[in-house]
Amino acid sequence: LSDRFFPYTAIQTDAVLSLDEHTSLSTSEVDFAFVVWRSFPERIVGFPTQSHFWDPEQGRWGYTSQWTNELSIILTTAAFYHRYYHSLFTEYLPAGLRELVDSLAACEDILMNVLVAAVTKLPPIKVTQRKQHKDTVPQQVGCTDGDEGTSLSREWSPSPPCFPPAKVKGTAGAAGSRHFSQQQDCLNQLVDWFGYMPLVSSQLRLDPVLFKDQVSVLRKKYPRLEKP
């Protein structure tokens, strides 16, 4: 799994668009995400998000894929980032971390986000998307204490002081539960390796100017993003 972040010589551009076989993006989504990334090339810019939180009952970090008002992880199943991070990932991270990635499910996404956050001290950036990405693993939640042509989303409201009680939801069954458990273990093992929690939370989403405004579509640069 760690080979997906190898600095291959075939990668000639600074921008890397990372996708997996289940991702479906329109050209408008890709174009807009790239425009945003060009203004923030040091960050991960993408679509599906996840977040971390401190679980006081368990005394460890929790991990959720449920849609909330905060994010700290952009999955590299649909994201732009700088190719420089391939070199950092492969050549500077301890071999033990890459072995951890190869032994746990979906750990490479978390490690790449942890790496970028440790370097930049900044959160990733979510951009608007036409289609919602479906979750394929159970979701768990718990309590937690620009570029021209973009705008802040007006659809996100301030986070409540506490999310609903922890629960499991989804259709992936036992295999999905194991997958999610491995992601939790991955996150906590990475924190142990780094000695602190590098991930930074954010409530920001970037939308195109005039996104969902009641104006003519002829004035909008990315009108197809608003189609269901």
Short mmCIF file of C-alpha atoms in Angstrom, two decimals:
data_model
loop_
_atom_site.label_atom_id
_atom_site.label_comp_id
_atom_site.label_asym_id
_atom_site.label_seq_id
_atom_site.Cartn_x
_atom_site.Cartn_y
_atom_site.Cartn_z
CA LEU A 1 0.00 0.00 0.00
CA SER A 2 2.84 2.40 0.74
CA ASP A 3 4.02 2.05 -2.88
CA ARG A 4 1.22 4.36 -4.02
CA PHE A 5 3.26 7.22 -2.52
CA PHE A 6 6.56 6.25 -4.14
CA PRO A 7 8.28 9.16 -5.98
CA TYR A 8 8.05 7.62 -9.44
CA THR A 9 10.04 9.40 -12.15
CA ALA A 10 6.97 9.26 -14.39
CA ILE A 11 5.36 11.92 -12.19
CA GLN A 12 6.52 15.11 -13.92
CA THR A 13 3.97 17.61 -12.58
CA ASP A 14 4.01 19.23 -9.16
CA ALA A 15 0.35 18.37 -8.65
CA VAL A 16 -0.62 14.77 -8.02
CA LEU A 17 -4.28 13.77 -8.41
CA SER A 18 -4.74 10.66 -6.31
CA LEU A 19 -7.76 8.47 -7.11
CA ASP A 20 -8.88 4.92 -6.51
CA GLU A 21 -11.00 2.58 -8.60
CA HIS A 22 -14.23 3.51 -6.78
CA THR A 23 -13.92 7.27 -7.28
CA SER A 24 -16.13 9.06 -9.78
CA LEU A 25 -15.50 12.77 -10.33
CA SER A 26 -16.76 15.14 -12.99
CA THR A 27 -14.37 17.35 -14.94
CA SER A 28 -15.84 20.37 -13.13
CA GLU A 29 -14.98 18.83 -9.77
CA VAL A 30 -11.42 18.08 -10.86
CA ASP A 31 -10.96 21.53 -12.43
CA PHE A 32 -12.20 23.39 -9.37
CA ALA A 33 -10.15 21.28 -6.94
CA PHE A 34 -7.03 21.95 -9.02
CA VAL A 35 -7.70 25.71 -9.00
CA VAL A 36 -7.94 25.60 -5.21
CA TRP A 37 -4.81 23.45 -4.88
CA ARG A 38 -2.78 25.94 -6.93
CA SER A 39 -3.45 28.50 -4.20
CA PHE A 40 -2.59 26.04 -1.42
CA PRO A 41 0.05 23.69 -2.91
CA GLU A 42 1.43 22.79 0.51
CA ARG A 43 -1.88 21.25 1.60
CA ILE A 44 -3.99 18.25 0.67
CA VAL A 45 -7.05 19.45 -1.26
CA GLY A 46 -9.87 17.04 -1.96
CA PHE A 47 -13.32 15.63 -1.44
CA PRO A 48 -14.10 12.80 1.04
CA THR A 49 -13.25 13.83 4.59
CA GLN A 50 -12.82 12.26 8.00
CA SER A 51 -11.93 13.61 11.40
CA HIS A 52 -10.30 12.70 14.68
CA PHE A 53 -11.37 13.34 18.26
CA TRP A 54 -10.20 12.54 21.75
CA ASP A 55 -12.27 9.84 23.47
CA PRO A 56 -11.96 10.46 27.23
CA GLU A 57 -13.69 7.21 28.14
CA GLN A 58 -11.25 5.09 26.14
CA GLY A 59 -8.30 7.35 26.82
CA ARG A 60 -7.30 7.28 23.16
CA TRP A 61 -7.90 9.04 19.88
CA GLY A 62 -11.07 8.26 17.96
CA TYR A 63 -11.68 8.40 14.23
CA THR A 64 -14.92 9.06 12.38
CA SER A 65 -16.09 9.18 8.79
CA GLN A 66 -19.47 10.65 9.69
CA TRP A 67 -20.27 14.02 8.16
CA THR A 68 -19.81 16.68 10.83
CA ASN A 69 -18.86 20.35 10.84
CA GLU A 70 -15.18 19.56 11.27
CA LEU A 71 -12.54 17.69 9.29
CA SER A 72 -8.89 16.85 9.76
CA ILE A 73 -8.31 14.21 7.07
CA ILE A 74 -8.85 14.25 3.30
CA LEU A 75 -8.84 10.74 1.89
CA THR A 76 -6.35 10.29 -0.92
CA THR A 77 -8.99 8.37 -2.85
CA ALA A 78 -9.89 11.76 -4.36
CA ALA A 79 -7.35 14.48 -3.60
CA PHE A 80 -4.64 16.77 -4.94
CA TYR A 81 -1.30 17.18 -3.20
CA HIS A 82 2.29 18.12 -4.09
CA ARG A 83 4.56 15.39 -5.41
CA TYR A 84 7.18 16.50 -2.85
CA TYR A 85 5.25 14.54 -0.26
CA HIS A 86 6.00 11.32 -2.14
CA SER A 87 9.69 11.90 -1.46
CA LEU A 88 9.05 12.68 2.20
CA PHE A 89 6.82 9.65 2.59
CA THR A 90 9.26 7.20 1.00
CA GLU A 91 12.68 8.60 1.85
CA TYR A 92 12.30 10.31 5.22
CA LEU A 93 9.65 8.44 7.18
CA PRO A 94 10.98 5.54 9.29
CA ALA A 95 10.67 2.14 7.65
CA GLY A 96 8.55 1.03 10.61
CA LEU A 97 5.83 3.49 9.67
CA ARG A 98 5.67 2.21 6.11
CA GLU A 99 5.48 -1.34 7.46
CA LEU A 100 2.58 -0.24 9.65
CA VAL A 101 0.80 1.13 6.58
CA ASP A 102 1.25 -2.17 4.78
CA SER A 103 -0.19 -4.14 7.70
CA LEU A 104 -3.33 -2.11 8.48
CA ALA A 105 -6.29 -1.27 6.24
CA ALA A 106 -6.49 2.30 4.91
CA CYS A 107 -3.60 3.41 7.10
CA GLU A 108 -1.78 5.06 4.18
CA ASP A 109 -4.45 7.79 3.97
CA ILE A 110 -4.04 8.62 7.63
CA LEU A 111 -0.25 8.58 7.51
CA MET A 112 -0.11 10.91 4.50
CA ASN A 113 -2.42 13.37 6.26
CA VAL A 114 -0.40 13.13 9.46
CA LEU A 115 2.81 13.73 7.50
CA VAL A 116 1.48 16.82 5.71
CA ALA A 117 0.02 18.22 8.94
CA ALA A 118 3.30 17.63 10.78
CA VAL A 119 5.19 19.55 8.07
CA THR A 120 2.76 22.43 7.53
CA LYS A 121 0.96 22.68 10.90
CA LEU A 122 -2.16 23.28 8.78
CA PRO A 123 -5.35 21.32 8.08
CA PRO A 124 -6.32 19.92 4.67
CA ILE A 125 -8.86 21.74 2.51
CA LYS A 126 -12.20 20.31 1.46
CA VAL A 127 -13.81 21.50 -1.76
CA THR A 128 -17.41 21.17 -2.80
CA GLN A 129 -18.49 18.12 -4.74
CA ARG A 130 -21.42 17.25 -6.96
CA LYS A 131 -21.84 13.71 -5.69
CA GLN A 132 -21.53 12.53 -2.13
CA HIS A 133 -18.99 9.76 -1.59
CA LYS A 134 -20.63 6.75 0.05
CA ASP A 135 -19.11 5.37 3.22
CA THR A 136 -18.07 1.73 2.95
CA VAL A 137 -17.13 1.23 6.60
CA PRO A 138 -19.04 1.68 9.87
CA GLN A 139 -19.07 5.18 11.24
CA GLN A 140 -18.32 6.12 14.82
CA VAL A 141 -18.59 9.43 16.58
CA GLY A 142 -17.94 10.77 20.05
CA CYS A 143 -17.62 13.99 22.06
CA THR A 144 -14.86 16.45 21.22
CA ASP A 145 -14.02 19.23 23.44
CA GLY A 146 -8.07 32.08 -0.86
CA ASP A 147 -7.99 31.90 -4.37
CA GLU A 148 -10.04 34.21 -6.62
CA GLY A 149 -13.02 32.29 -7.83
CA THR A 150 -13.61 30.54 -4.50
CA SER A 151 -15.72 31.39 -1.47
CA LEU A 152 -16.48 30.04 1.97
CA SER A 153 -19.37 27.62 2.17
CA ARG A 154 -22.53 28.97 3.75
CA GLU A 155 -23.92 25.50 4.39
CA TRP A 156 -21.76 24.64 7.37
CA SER A 157 -22.82 25.83 10.81
CA PRO A 158 -20.69 26.00 13.97
CA SER A 159 -20.02 22.63 15.56
CA PRO A 160 -22.10 21.61 18.57
CA PRO A 161 -20.16 21.05 21.78
CA CYS A 162 -20.75 17.31 21.57
CA PHE A 163 -21.56 14.85 18.81
CA PRO A 164 -24.18 12.11 19.38
CA PRO A 165 -23.14 9.11 21.47
CA ALA A 166 -20.84 6.60 19.82
CA LYS A 167 -22.60 4.31 17.42
CA VAL A 168 -21.94 2.04 14.50
CA LYS A 169 -23.75 2.45 11.23
CA GLY A 170 -23.31 1.14 7.72
CA THR A 171 -23.63 -1.99 5.63
CA ALA A 172 -20.10 -3.35 5.61
CA GLY A 173 -20.72 -5.82 8.44
CA ALA A 174 -17.95 -7.55 10.35
CA ALA A 175 -15.36 -6.89 7.65
CA GLY A 176 -16.14 -3.18 7.78
CA SER A 177 -15.91 -3.18 11.57
CA ARG A 178 -12.45 -4.72 11.40
CA HIS A 179 -11.48 -2.16 8.76
CA PHE A 180 -12.63 0.70 10.98
CA SER A 181 -10.93 -0.78 14.05
CA GLN A 182 -7.66 -0.98 12.12
CA GLN A 183 -7.99 2.69 11.17
CA GLN A 184 -8.44 3.58 14.84
CA ASP A 185 -5.38 1.52 15.75
CA CYS A 186 -3.40 3.12 12.93
CA LEU A 187 -4.19 6.63 14.14
CA ASN A 188 -3.17 5.89 17.72
CA GLN A 189 0.03 4.11 16.69
CA LEU A 190 0.98 7.09 14.53
CA VAL A 191 0.45 9.42 17.48
CA ASP A 192 2.76 7.18 19.52
CA TRP A 193 5.40 7.34 16.76
CA PHE A 194 5.25 11.14 16.44
CA GLY A 195 4.87 11.77 20.16
CA TYR A 196 1.89 14.10 19.67
CA MET A 197 -1.24 14.50 17.53
CA PRO A 198 -0.16 16.31 14.32
CA LEU A 199 -3.63 16.48 12.72
CA VAL A 200 -5.26 19.92 12.68
CA SER A 201 -9.05 20.32 12.56
CA SER A 202 -10.84 22.74 10.25
CA GLN A 203 -14.40 23.94 9.60
CA LEU A 204 -13.58 25.31 6.15
CA ARG A 205 -15.00 24.25 2.81
CA LEU A 206 -14.33 26.13 -0.41
CA ASP A 207 -17.08 26.54 -3.00
CA PRO A 208 -17.04 28.35 -6.34
CA VAL A 209 -18.22 31.97 -6.33
CA LEU A 210 -22.02 32.13 -6.77
CA PHE A 211 -22.34 28.45 -5.81
CA LYS A 212 -26.10 27.77 -5.38
CA ASP A 213 -26.86 31.48 -5.56
CA GLN A 214 -30.12 32.40 -7.30
CA VAL A 215 -28.49 33.92 -10.36
CA SER A 216 -28.22 32.94 -14.00
CA VAL A 217 -26.09 29.87 -14.66
CA LEU A 218 -24.38 31.92 -17.36
CA ARG A 219 -22.68 33.86 -14.56
CA LYS A 220 -21.34 30.72 -12.91
CA LYS A 221 -18.05 29.12 -13.84
CA TYR A 222 -18.94 25.66 -12.48
CA PRO A 223 -22.73 25.29 -12.89
CA ARG A 224 -22.53 21.51 -13.20
CA LEU A 225 -21.37 21.22 -9.59
CA GLU A 226 -24.91 22.10 -8.52
CA LYS A 227 -26.58 19.27 -10.41
CA PRO A 228 -27.66 16.25 -8.31
#
